[in-house]
Amino acid sequence: MATSKKVITRVDWEKKLNDVKVRKEDMNKLVMNFLVTEGYVEAAEKFRLESGTEHIDLATITDRMAVKKAVQSGNVEDAIEKVNDLNPEILDTNPQLYFHLQQQRLIELIRNGKVEEALEFAQEELAPRGEENQGFLQELERTVALLAFEDVTNCPVGELLDISQRLKTASEVNAAILTSQSHEKDPKLPSLLKMLVWVQNQLDEKATYPQITDLSTAALEDPAS
Amino acid sequence: MSEATSQSEPPAKDLIGSYFLDLWLYTSKTLALKPETELKSEFEEEGEESPTALDTLNSSGGFSVVGPDKLSLLYPNANLHGHDVGVVQANRPAPLKRLLYYFEMYVKSAGAKGQISIGFTTSAFKLRRQPGWEANSYGYHGDDGLLYRGHGKGDPFGPTYTTGDTVGGGINYATQEFFFTKNGVVVGSVYKDVKGPVFPTVAVHSQNEEVTVNFGKDPFIFDLKAYEAEQRDKQQSKIDNVHIPQDASYGIIRSYLQHYGYEETLKLLDIAGKSTVPPVSVVPENSLNEKDGTYALNQRKTLRQLIKSGKIDETFSTLGNWYPQIVQDGTSTTCFLLHCQKFIELVRDGKLEEAIMYGRSEFDKFKKLSGFDDLVKDCAALLAYEQPSKSSVGYLLQESQRELVADAVNTMILSTNPNVKDANLCVHSCLERLIRQVTACFLEKRSLNGDQGEAFQLSRILNSGKKG
């Protein structure tokens, strides 16, 4: 037995939409927030000039992006140095992040065929961490396992060599830097989009009304009659 | 003469003009009241009043005495039975349009038996019974620490409380619960099974019991803000699990930049998007949406820059060269907006006499526009002050006004695109349509829920600091 839903016509719904006043400067702030947290430095600076929207000091974004890029390109030592230059506390207070960076370093050594160096590194730098933490130990063992296989890309732990592993680590570092700078690590726009999807689902239970199903066009679709 | 200019101005175009005029009027009404603060507090916008004191009109048969500040309550005599409770409600019911409502009670003296309570009751409540002893009432009692919700037998709930303790009562509209605190710590919560407005209520019942109430004038012992943030985070984690297409945000940002003509930013974003790892899914360059989005992008960027730097004369001449159809009707709303802006720029430069002459020669022909009186009055008022930016019409001198005019011109140019069927579609960017939809949905959802709970507030999202 279906409970009756309130029916809101397109005309009535559009009236409700027209009653909503959105401030242009709020939208600009949302855009700037996106450009900054996602690290689009030049675009953010240009947006500041074109729209007059203020933002945090861009220099910090440049540094953060340099770290991210270093990890994405596999230069983990360089990345670690840069992070410590930015703020030595970041790695001190983030043992998991530090471990993942060291793990990435190990992966890169293995990728470059430097077997002896890799083993030395694993024993001296990573094994002590593994002793402190069961999770780290398991990760370490997985990584070292790469050495056991001829065809590394098709082995059970082959995904560690995938570029996605670098990206994961890069994201982690990016977030940690943002947090240490007291900025949120996520842009607000995706959250807003999720709210839209969520509230439409909620409202759907009680009312029939025009909805937006395609976020990229924001076209209003009439309720199915 | 091209086809576009040989036609008379289609009425659709002035719909655009009047949209921006209405927007200006709205800004004028809301900003003109408070020149310093741009945003009313969230709660003021909702227009609800909160309880501020104990009610002295509906007395509870005179068993207790409300102090002269209307924030204290005393039970002077000895009680005789269960129908001489000194119970008092607040002067107003708890407001609905927010996430939480909260108030506190401090026990100055537990008197003979400590039969004090705090809770919520409706307007129908018998003002001689403890809150919770009657239907549609809830009370957390100090003598036994039980929660009463509608009959004489209470449920185990929390600790007892006595002299020196501060207890609080609150409503969580999201979870539809009443919650109570003691000395800054949450004691528990219970489902709010009562419809309609409820009044914060306190009661005293044995001799010399005395309490004081705080409706927010003084800081609460309980950290309400932290609790509120906690509750919001709980809601938020439900929302976080929602799936949205990857790169949806990137596409919406691009479309925003295209819509408003931020050409240089768009170029840099596109370059950066191609070199991220992995590259953002690039929009096919010949898709229909892309062509419409980049229509007259360079021209729109140029005109926005002119207006934002206050060069209105140059704006008029450039429009005359590129889009004569927009300015050919000298009495259009677009022309009105531009002439007003010129006036404002003259005042900004201190050229008051020139401004007056300009106004006199230009404003009159727009007399028929709706809102003309109010808006011209606002402009003229700038002349009256030595420091106009600090006056009630100071908003005219801010960037937001230039922005409004730039957006209006931007939309007018977009509407000259022969591919555009409905000029109204040019008014709002995709982002704006999304924000309007989410706001309207939350409002409708709240309205269907007895108007309880908070609305969607973009400013709250922007100002929230969800640290990683």
XYZ file of C-alpha atoms in Angstrom:
693
model
C 0.000 0.000 0.000
C 1.653 3.189 -1.123
C 1.300 6.278 1.016
C 0.285 9.250 -1.047
C 3.144 11.511 -2.004
C 2.747 15.235 -2.273
C 2.810 16.234 -5.945
C 4.684 19.402 -6.835
C 4.279 20.624 -10.384
C 7.104 22.023 -12.463
C 5.645 25.499 -12.288
C 5.378 25.425 -8.489
C 8.830 23.919 -8.117
C 10.389 26.589 -10.313
C 8.795 29.220 -8.099
C 10.504 27.649 -5.099
C 13.790 27.605 -6.997
C 13.430 31.262 -7.899
C 12.995 32.136 -4.235
C 16.483 30.857 -3.530
C 19.028 33.654 -3.740
C 22.596 32.497 -4.236
C 25.352 35.017 -3.678
C 27.852 35.229 -6.507
C 30.718 35.661 -4.065
C 29.778 32.424 -2.312
C 29.932 30.584 -5.613
C 33.284 32.187 -6.366
C 34.550 31.018 -2.972
C 33.438 27.484 -3.780
C 35.352 27.604 -7.048
C 38.465 29.037 -5.423
C 38.264 26.375 -2.713
C 38.214 23.698 -5.411
C 41.148 25.130 -7.331
C 43.216 25.507 -4.168
C 42.576 22.134 -2.519
C 43.034 20.282 -5.789
C 46.308 22.146 -6.279
C 45.629 24.037 -9.515
C 48.047 26.797 -8.570
C 48.172 28.898 -11.708
C 44.442 28.615 -12.261
C 43.802 29.711 -8.652
C 46.064 32.718 -9.015
C 44.408 33.683 -12.297
C 40.963 33.239 -10.780
C 41.952 35.599 -8.010
C 42.759 38.229 -10.631
C 39.742 37.581 -12.832
C 37.161 37.370 -10.071
C 38.625 39.266 -7.156
C 38.156 36.269 -4.838
C 40.696 36.072 -2.049
C 42.485 32.923 -0.923
C 45.277 31.636 1.257
C 48.890 32.260 0.404
C 49.646 30.501 -2.854
C 53.248 29.791 -2.002
C 52.153 26.982 0.267
C 50.260 25.372 -2.583
C 53.345 25.430 -4.804
C 55.387 23.648 -2.154
C 52.678 21.105 -1.583
C 52.341 20.417 -5.295
C 56.101 19.932 -5.589
C 55.922 17.201 -2.966
C 52.959 15.557 -4.654
C 54.680 15.621 -8.015
C 57.873 14.164 -6.580
C 55.985 11.160 -5.209
C 54.014 10.746 -8.428
C 57.287 10.620 -10.354
C 58.840 8.141 -7.967
C 61.344 10.545 -6.361
C 60.447 9.642 -2.816
C 63.687 10.772 -1.171
C 63.204 14.186 -2.723
C 59.603 14.265 -1.537
C 60.565 13.392 2.034
C 63.189 16.145 2.061
C 60.638 18.662 0.809
C 58.048 17.629 3.370
C 60.553 18.071 6.153
C 61.496 21.482 4.777
C 57.862 22.492 4.819
C 57.189 21.191 8.284
C 59.280 18.533 10.072
C 56.375 17.745 12.355
C 54.290 16.292 9.564
C 56.234 13.060 9.297
C 56.951 12.983 13.026
C 53.269 12.955 13.850
C 52.261 10.637 11.019
C 53.980 7.273 11.415
C 51.679 5.631 8.929
C 52.428 8.229 6.289
C 56.156 7.955 6.916
C 55.970 4.194 6.607
C 54.077 4.436 3.316
C 56.672 6.839 1.951
C 59.481 4.500 2.940
C 57.561 1.611 1.438
C 57.270 3.567 -1.799
C 61.015 4.136 -1.733
C 61.504 0.382 -1.453
C 59.128 -0.210 -4.336
C 61.080 2.222 -6.512
C 64.371 0.529 -5.676
C 62.895 -2.829 -6.651
C 61.410 -1.348 -9.816
C 64.852 -0.106 -10.806
C 66.385 -3.513 -10.265
C 68.553 -2.418 -7.334
C 68.083 -5.648 -5.450
C 70.927 -5.389 -2.935
C 70.143 -1.809 -2.071
C 66.501 -2.730 -1.709
C 67.233 -5.533 0.741
C 69.538 -3.331 2.779
C 66.950 -0.595 2.876
C 64.214 -3.002 3.883
C 66.282 -4.458 6.704
C 67.611 -1.210 8.109
C 64.752 1.218 7.643
C 61.545 -0.720 7.328
C 61.994 -3.821 9.480
C 62.305 -1.801 12.733
C 58.991 -0.083 11.911
C 57.465 -3.449 11.179
C 58.395 -4.635 14.633
C 56.397 -1.842 16.196
C 53.306 -2.401 14.131
C 51.716 -5.592 12.838
C 50.095 -3.830 9.916
C 53.403 -2.336 8.810
C 55.046 -5.760 9.040
C 52.485 -7.283 6.717
C 52.935 -4.460 4.227
C 56.685 -4.855 4.405
C 56.448 -8.574 3.715
C 54.165 -7.958 0.766
C 56.598 -5.458 -0.702
C 59.675 -7.630 -0.244
C 57.754 -10.464 -1.914
C 58.153 -8.561 -5.186
C 61.737 -9.752 -5.242
C 60.643 -13.381 -5.377
C 59.005 -13.192 -8.750
C 60.434 -13.195 -12.264
C 57.357 -11.654 -13.823
C 56.646 -8.911 -11.333
C 53.727 -7.326 -13.106
C 51.686 -10.511 -13.033
C 52.533 -11.679 -9.546
C 50.119 -11.536 -6.599
C 51.605 -8.311 -5.276
C 52.144 -6.772 -8.722
C 49.752 -3.934 -7.991
C 52.406 -2.379 -5.758
C 54.359 -1.531 -8.886
C 51.339 0.069 -10.473
C 51.211 3.817 -10.820
C 48.095 3.822 -8.663
C 50.247 2.935 -5.697
C 52.294 6.094 -6.224
C 49.104 8.112 -6.526
C 47.776 6.676 -3.294
C 50.896 7.667 -1.447
C 50.902 11.098 -3.121
C 47.323 11.692 -1.990
C 48.179 10.707 1.540
C 51.049 13.169 1.656
C 48.922 15.921 0.137
C 46.231 15.434 2.754
C 48.722 15.414 5.612
C 50.244 18.698 4.456
C 46.838 20.319 4.102
C 45.880 19.131 7.561
C 49.077 20.471 9.072
C 48.308 23.817 7.486
C 44.854 23.691 9.054
C 43.098 23.517 5.753
C 40.479 20.967 4.955
C 41.835 18.240 2.781
C 38.785 17.881 0.630
C 37.212 20.440 -1.628
C 33.674 21.359 -0.653
C 32.009 20.993 -4.025
C 31.857 17.170 -4.129
C 30.320 17.257 -0.668
C 27.659 19.634 -1.911
C 26.923 17.357 -4.863
C 26.562 14.395 -2.524
C 24.141 16.399 -0.396
C 22.064 17.071 -3.469
C 21.861 13.412 -4.407
C 21.128 12.463 -0.795
C 18.405 15.019 -0.165
C 16.681 14.247 -3.468
C 16.531 10.590 -2.458
C 15.137 11.550 0.936
C 12.552 13.909 -0.502
C 11.619 11.312 -3.099
C 9.999 9.252 -0.337
C 7.529 11.995 0.482
C 7.032 14.003 -2.686
C 6.990 13.929 -6.464
C 8.823 16.898 -7.918
C 11.283 17.824 -10.703
C 14.732 16.387 -10.046
C 18.250 16.813 -11.334
C 19.730 13.505 -12.426
C 22.606 14.735 -14.558
C 24.925 16.773 -12.355
C 26.951 18.055 -15.288
C 24.009 19.800 -16.903
C 21.824 20.409 -13.848
C 18.813 19.978 -16.111
C 15.500 19.681 -14.332
C 13.578 16.564 -15.229
C 9.849 16.545 -14.862
C 8.482 13.986 -12.426
C 7.263 10.813 -14.074
C 3.502 11.072 -14.089
C 21.750 45.503 -41.027
C 22.068 41.986 -39.629
C 18.988 39.982 -38.847
C 19.563 40.171 -35.151
C 19.519 43.941 -34.958
C 16.679 44.420 -37.420
C 14.244 42.698 -35.074
C 12.749 44.644 -32.237
C 14.010 43.643 -28.827
C 12.295 40.319 -28.020
C 10.614 40.429 -24.627
C 12.738 37.499 -23.449
C 15.806 39.700 -23.272
C 14.253 42.059 -20.826
C 13.334 39.103 -18.659
C 17.053 38.785 -18.162
C 17.367 42.469 -17.354
C 14.539 42.368 -14.879
C 16.030 39.318 -13.190
C 19.145 41.304 -12.357
C 17.096 44.309 -11.363
C 15.185 42.139 -8.903
C 18.456 40.765 -7.586
C 19.691 44.306 -6.999
C 16.446 45.188 -5.224
C 16.782 42.132 -3.010
C 20.358 43.083 -2.141
C 19.276 46.639 -1.452
C 16.592 45.528 0.975
C 18.734 43.030 2.831
C 22.010 44.940 2.920
C 20.661 48.417 3.381
C 19.455 47.576 6.877
C 22.849 46.626 8.226
C 25.697 48.337 6.439
C 28.468 46.663 8.405
C 27.307 43.097 8.534
C 26.612 41.556 5.191
C 25.069 38.366 6.377
C 22.347 38.132 8.923
C 22.971 35.456 11.464
C 21.624 32.140 10.298
C 18.852 32.244 12.865
C 17.744 35.772 12.065
C 17.222 34.756 8.480
C 14.809 32.104 9.636
C 12.771 34.747 11.423
C 12.021 32.694 14.502
C 12.143 34.083 18.001
C 13.689 32.183 20.855
C 12.706 31.924 24.491
C 14.400 34.621 26.532
C 12.793 34.394 29.964
C 10.297 32.565 32.130
C 6.685 33.203 31.398
C 4.822 35.201 34.011
C 1.446 35.452 32.334
C 0.454 31.807 32.603
C 1.152 31.329 36.257
C 0.963 27.936 37.872
C -1.614 28.828 40.429
C 0.869 30.857 42.384
C 2.711 27.954 44.022
C 6.081 29.289 43.012
C 7.485 32.752 42.603
C 9.313 33.977 39.512
C 12.066 36.453 40.297
C 12.021 39.998 38.908
C 14.621 39.150 36.252
C 12.269 36.391 35.052
C 15.141 33.963 35.104
C 14.775 32.531 38.591
C 12.160 30.467 40.369
C 11.485 29.860 44.066
C 9.084 27.550 45.931
C 8.423 29.393 49.205
C 5.954 27.184 51.068
C 5.702 23.535 51.952
C 4.014 21.386 49.332
C 0.948 19.413 50.268
C 0.231 17.049 47.370
C 1.024 16.265 43.759
C -1.008 19.046 42.253
C 0.772 22.063 43.663
C 3.980 21.885 41.653
C 5.612 25.200 40.981
C 6.087 24.712 37.261
C 6.897 27.485 34.807
C 7.337 27.480 31.059
C 9.534 29.783 28.969
C 7.947 32.821 27.376
C 8.097 31.252 23.917
C 8.225 27.735 22.518
C 11.523 26.350 21.314
C 12.369 27.482 17.760
C 12.155 24.746 15.133
C 14.305 25.802 12.234
C 17.688 24.717 13.458
C 19.551 21.535 14.195
C 19.483 21.843 18.001
C 17.764 23.839 20.691
C 19.145 23.963 24.247
C 18.744 25.701 27.597
C 20.091 25.195 31.146
C 18.921 25.325 34.721
C 21.147 25.916 37.746
C 20.017 24.521 41.097
C 20.651 27.292 43.604
C 19.063 25.329 46.402
C 17.489 21.897 46.526
C 15.436 23.022 49.501
C 13.715 20.419 51.646
C 13.375 17.514 49.194
C 15.144 18.438 45.915
C 12.028 17.756 43.812
C 13.280 19.800 40.917
C 12.901 19.039 37.261
C 13.731 20.263 33.805
C 11.970 19.339 30.590
C 9.566 20.267 27.814
C 5.803 20.698 27.802
C 3.109 21.833 25.393
C 0.791 24.816 25.714
C -1.952 22.483 26.960
C 0.059 21.424 29.991
C -1.557 21.599 33.439
C 0.634 24.089 35.194
C 0.497 22.377 38.571
C 2.107 19.037 37.708
C 5.696 17.998 37.218
C 6.771 17.957 33.565
C 6.551 14.354 32.474
C 3.617 13.469 34.719
C 1.099 14.393 32.024
C 0.768 13.328 28.407
C 2.856 15.212 25.871
C 5.355 16.339 28.450
C 8.872 15.234 29.269
C 10.840 15.814 32.466
C 14.190 14.803 33.912
C 13.741 14.842 37.676
C 16.459 15.751 40.144
C 15.263 13.751 43.156
C 15.269 10.339 41.476
C 17.210 10.869 38.209
C 14.344 9.326 36.250
C 12.911 10.481 32.950
C 9.152 10.991 32.984
C 7.369 11.025 29.679
C 3.649 11.132 29.987
C 2.668 9.273 33.149
C 3.448 9.028 36.825
C 6.056 6.302 36.465
C 9.467 7.352 35.244
C 12.174 5.412 33.405
C 15.730 5.012 34.647
C 17.673 7.691 32.868
C 20.558 9.326 34.658
C 22.006 10.577 37.907
C 20.074 12.609 40.440
C 20.983 16.248 40.797
C 20.901 18.751 43.601
C 22.245 22.062 44.905
C 25.097 23.385 42.822
C 24.358 21.263 39.746
C 23.584 22.621 36.316
C 21.296 20.558 34.151
C 20.365 21.217 30.550
C 17.516 20.208 28.290
C 17.751 20.104 24.533
C 16.009 19.101 21.321
C 17.764 17.434 18.394
C 15.533 17.958 15.373
C 17.586 15.732 13.126
C 17.190 12.669 15.322
C 13.833 13.823 16.753
C 15.026 13.419 20.318
C 15.089 15.284 23.592
C 18.483 15.145 25.281
C 19.574 16.159 28.768
C 22.883 17.081 30.333
C 24.277 17.359 33.849
C 27.234 19.591 34.597
C 28.307 19.677 30.964
C 27.976 15.997 30.214
C 25.216 14.375 28.184
C 23.092 12.157 30.419
C 20.926 10.583 27.737
C 18.269 11.134 25.133
C 14.754 9.984 24.416
C 12.540 9.943 21.349
C 10.467 13.095 20.988
C 6.971 11.749 20.601
C 5.101 15.017 20.636
C 3.955 17.174 17.757
C 3.793 20.906 17.616
C 5.647 23.556 19.582
C 7.075 22.646 22.972
C 8.057 24.997 25.777
C 11.261 24.711 27.808
C 9.975 24.010 31.319
C 11.381 23.985 34.852
C 9.696 23.019 38.085
C 10.219 23.218 41.847
C 8.111 21.479 44.425
C 9.491 21.410 47.966
C 10.052 24.247 50.347
C 12.851 26.701 49.563
C 13.789 25.068 46.301
C 15.325 27.700 44.071
C 16.632 27.538 40.507
C 17.892 29.967 37.895
C 17.473 29.509 34.167
C 19.736 30.374 31.244
C 18.244 30.674 27.772
C 21.529 31.581 26.165
C 22.195 35.046 27.550
C 25.172 33.590 29.425
C 27.518 30.893 28.153
C 26.343 27.355 28.778
C 28.229 24.931 30.998
C 27.674 22.348 28.262
C 29.737 22.733 25.104
C 26.803 23.046 22.751
C 28.889 24.024 19.747
C 31.020 20.910 20.027
C 27.929 18.734 20.395
C 26.391 20.414 17.375
C 29.515 19.740 15.330
C 29.426 16.122 16.460
C 25.805 15.748 15.383
C 26.532 17.373 12.045
C 29.442 15.016 11.471
C 27.160 12.048 12.119
C 24.771 13.285 9.444
C 27.663 14.082 7.184
C 29.082 10.563 7.276
C 25.795 9.261 5.897
C 26.076 11.722 3.069
C 29.746 10.929 2.455
C 28.794 7.441 1.333
C 26.789 8.770 -1.577
C 28.367 8.037 -4.936
C 28.885 10.787 -7.484
C 30.563 10.487 -10.887
C 34.307 11.038 -10.814
C 35.374 14.406 -12.225
C 31.815 15.707 -11.802
C 33.176 18.628 -9.811
C 35.848 19.392 -12.360
C 33.224 19.574 -15.113
C 30.988 21.854 -13.089
C 33.870 24.196 -12.293
C 34.779 24.350 -15.998
C 31.216 25.112 -16.925
C 31.135 27.866 -14.278
C 34.251 29.493 -15.667
C 32.805 29.298 -19.175
C 29.460 30.680 -18.105
C 30.799 33.790 -16.424
C 33.607 34.355 -18.924
C 36.656 33.666 -16.768
C 38.605 32.819 -19.896
C 42.156 32.942 -18.583
C 41.380 30.793 -15.570
C 39.665 28.287 -17.831
C 42.706 28.056 -20.101
C 45.020 27.352 -17.175
C 42.633 24.839 -15.670
C 42.433 22.951 -18.956
C 46.230 22.804 -19.244
C 46.547 21.600 -15.670
C 43.752 19.077 -16.110
C 45.576 17.424 -18.995
C 48.750 16.991 -16.982
C 47.320 15.594 -13.779
C 47.857 11.955 -13.114
C 45.605 10.451 -14.325
C 44.465 13.182 -16.716
C 41.010 14.510 -16.053
C 38.536 13.279 -18.641
C 38.664 16.088 -21.158
C 35.477 17.358 -22.696
C 35.345 16.605 -26.434
C 36.021 19.950 -28.059
C 33.259 19.839 -30.587
C 30.428 18.798 -28.355
C 27.399 21.049 -28.470
C 27.637 21.970 -24.822
C 31.253 22.975 -25.222
C 30.483 25.265 -28.170
C 27.641 26.959 -26.361
C 29.753 27.265 -23.259
C 32.590 29.009 -25.039
C 30.323 31.280 -27.109
C 31.789 34.790 -27.141
C 34.102 33.787 -24.295
C 36.773 36.316 -25.131
C 34.299 39.153 -25.593
C 32.568 38.354 -22.321
C 35.875 38.263 -20.517
C 36.823 41.628 -21.949
C 33.557 43.269 -20.984
C 33.694 41.840 -17.469
C 37.170 43.301 -17.033
C 35.982 46.698 -18.229
C 33.049 46.778 -15.841
C 35.066 45.470 -12.907
C 37.572 48.288 -13.421
C 34.783 50.848 -13.516
C 35.235 51.776 -17.173
C 31.584 52.173 -18.015
C 31.967 54.573 -20.947
C 34.265 52.102 -22.609
C 31.766 49.349 -21.795
C 29.026 51.232 -23.646
C 31.185 51.837 -26.706
C 32.493 48.264 -26.816
C 28.969 46.879 -26.531
C 27.887 49.277 -29.252
C 30.571 47.828 -31.525
C 30.176 44.172 -30.733
C 26.560 43.710 -29.613
C 24.587 46.786 -30.613
C 21.318 44.934 -30.065
C 21.971 44.956 -26.350
C 22.300 48.708 -26.009
C 20.266 49.949 -28.925
C 17.175 50.322 -26.751
C 18.332 53.105 -24.488
C 15.535 52.455 -22.021
C 16.390 48.796 -21.428
C 17.216 47.465 -17.999
C 20.762 46.718 -19.092
C 21.275 50.368 -19.957
C 19.779 51.362 -16.639
C 22.205 49.118 -14.757
C 25.137 50.528 -16.711
C 24.107 54.157 -16.238
C 23.650 53.618 -12.504
C 27.072 52.044 -12.340
C 28.574 55.022 -14.142
C 26.950 57.265 -11.552
C 28.392 55.121 -8.765
C 31.860 55.236 -10.318
C 31.720 59.026 -10.502
C 30.834 59.186 -6.821
C 33.642 56.750 -6.033
C 36.076 59.106 -7.789
C 34.758 62.039 -5.798
C 33.288 63.744 -8.875
C 30.022 64.563 -7.194
C 28.929 67.449 -9.450
C 29.560 65.418 -12.548
C 27.606 62.559 -10.980
C 24.611 64.786 -10.339
C 24.639 66.105 -13.897
C 24.948 62.579 -15.213
C 22.096 61.316 -13.105
C 19.866 64.169 -14.146
C 20.443 63.570 -17.806
C 20.241 59.779 -17.797
C 17.988 58.458 -15.035
C 14.710 59.970 -16.061
C 14.049 57.781 -19.089
C 13.988 54.662 -16.900
C 11.085 55.872 -14.782
C 8.874 53.034 -15.951
C 11.139 50.263 -14.703
C 9.898 48.494 -11.602
C 12.123 49.187 -8.653
C 13.294 52.420 -10.275
C 12.312 54.561 -7.305
C 14.097 52.508 -4.676
C 17.252 51.945 -6.667
C 17.693 55.532 -7.842
C 17.059 56.645 -4.280
C 19.867 54.371 -3.123
C 22.209 55.783 -5.760
C 21.321 59.369 -4.964
C 21.785 58.707 -1.266
C 25.494 58.189 -1.903
C 25.763 61.926 -2.411
C 24.572 62.695 1.080
C 27.479 61.214 2.969
C 31.038 62.256 3.484
C 31.973 58.601 3.761
C 29.414 56.892 1.578
C 31.090 53.480 1.854
C 30.197 53.393 5.525
C 26.581 54.384 5.008
C 23.544 52.185 4.590
C 23.982 52.442 0.810
C 27.672 51.629 1.024
C 26.973 48.303 -0.656
C 26.793 50.155 -3.972
C 30.477 50.954 -3.743
C 31.486 47.363 -3.176
C 32.798 44.925 -5.763
C 29.567 42.965 -5.552
C 27.686 45.733 -7.324
C 30.174 45.832 -10.199
C 29.888 42.058 -10.231
C 26.100 42.258 -10.581
C 26.342 44.571 -13.586
C 29.097 42.448 -15.142
C 26.960 39.323 -14.683
C 23.988 41.063 -16.285
C 25.981 42.089 -19.349
C 27.502 38.603 -19.480
C 24.077 37.007 -19.569
C 22.824 39.431 -22.216
C 25.721 38.471 -24.475
C 25.100 34.773 -23.889
C 21.520 35.287 -24.979
C 22.658 36.581 -28.384
C 23.815 33.060 -29.222
C 21.523 31.934 -32.075
C 21.645 28.358 -30.710
C 20.026 29.415 -27.476
C 16.309 28.734 -27.532
C 15.360 29.958 -24.091
C 17.142 33.111 -23.003
C 16.330 32.276 -19.402
C 18.737 29.355 -19.522
C 21.575 31.861 -19.813
C 20.885 33.404 -16.466
C 22.078 30.709 -14.111
C 25.252 28.676 -14.277
C 25.087 24.940 -13.747
C 26.578 25.407 -10.284
C 23.918 27.913 -9.347
C 21.158 25.591 -10.533
C 22.592 22.796 -8.407
C 22.757 25.023 -5.336
C 19.184 26.218 -5.855
C 17.966 22.653 -6.194
C 19.694 21.399 -3.065
C 18.431 24.409 -1.092
C 14.855 23.997 -2.314
C 14.897 20.261 -1.598
C 16.067 20.762 1.970
C 13.423 23.412 2.527
C 10.679 21.180 1.151
C 11.915 18.229 3.199
C 11.852 20.383 6.314
C 8.431 21.730 5.523
C 7.074 18.200 5.182
C 8.636 17.439 8.555
C 6.669 19.992 10.511
C 9.165 22.688 9.643
C 11.699 21.241 12.041
C 15.411 21.259 11.493
C 17.884 23.401 9.659
C 17.852 24.524 6.076
C 20.716 24.143 3.637
C 23.024 27.091 4.123
C 25.811 27.554 1.607
C 27.607 29.940 3.939
C 27.749 27.262 6.615
C 29.343 24.833 4.184
C 31.858 27.463 3.135
C 32.795 28.373 6.683
C 32.903 24.891 8.134
C 36.301 23.541 8.901
C 36.270 19.793 8.591
C 39.848 19.038 9.440
C 41.303 15.805 8.156
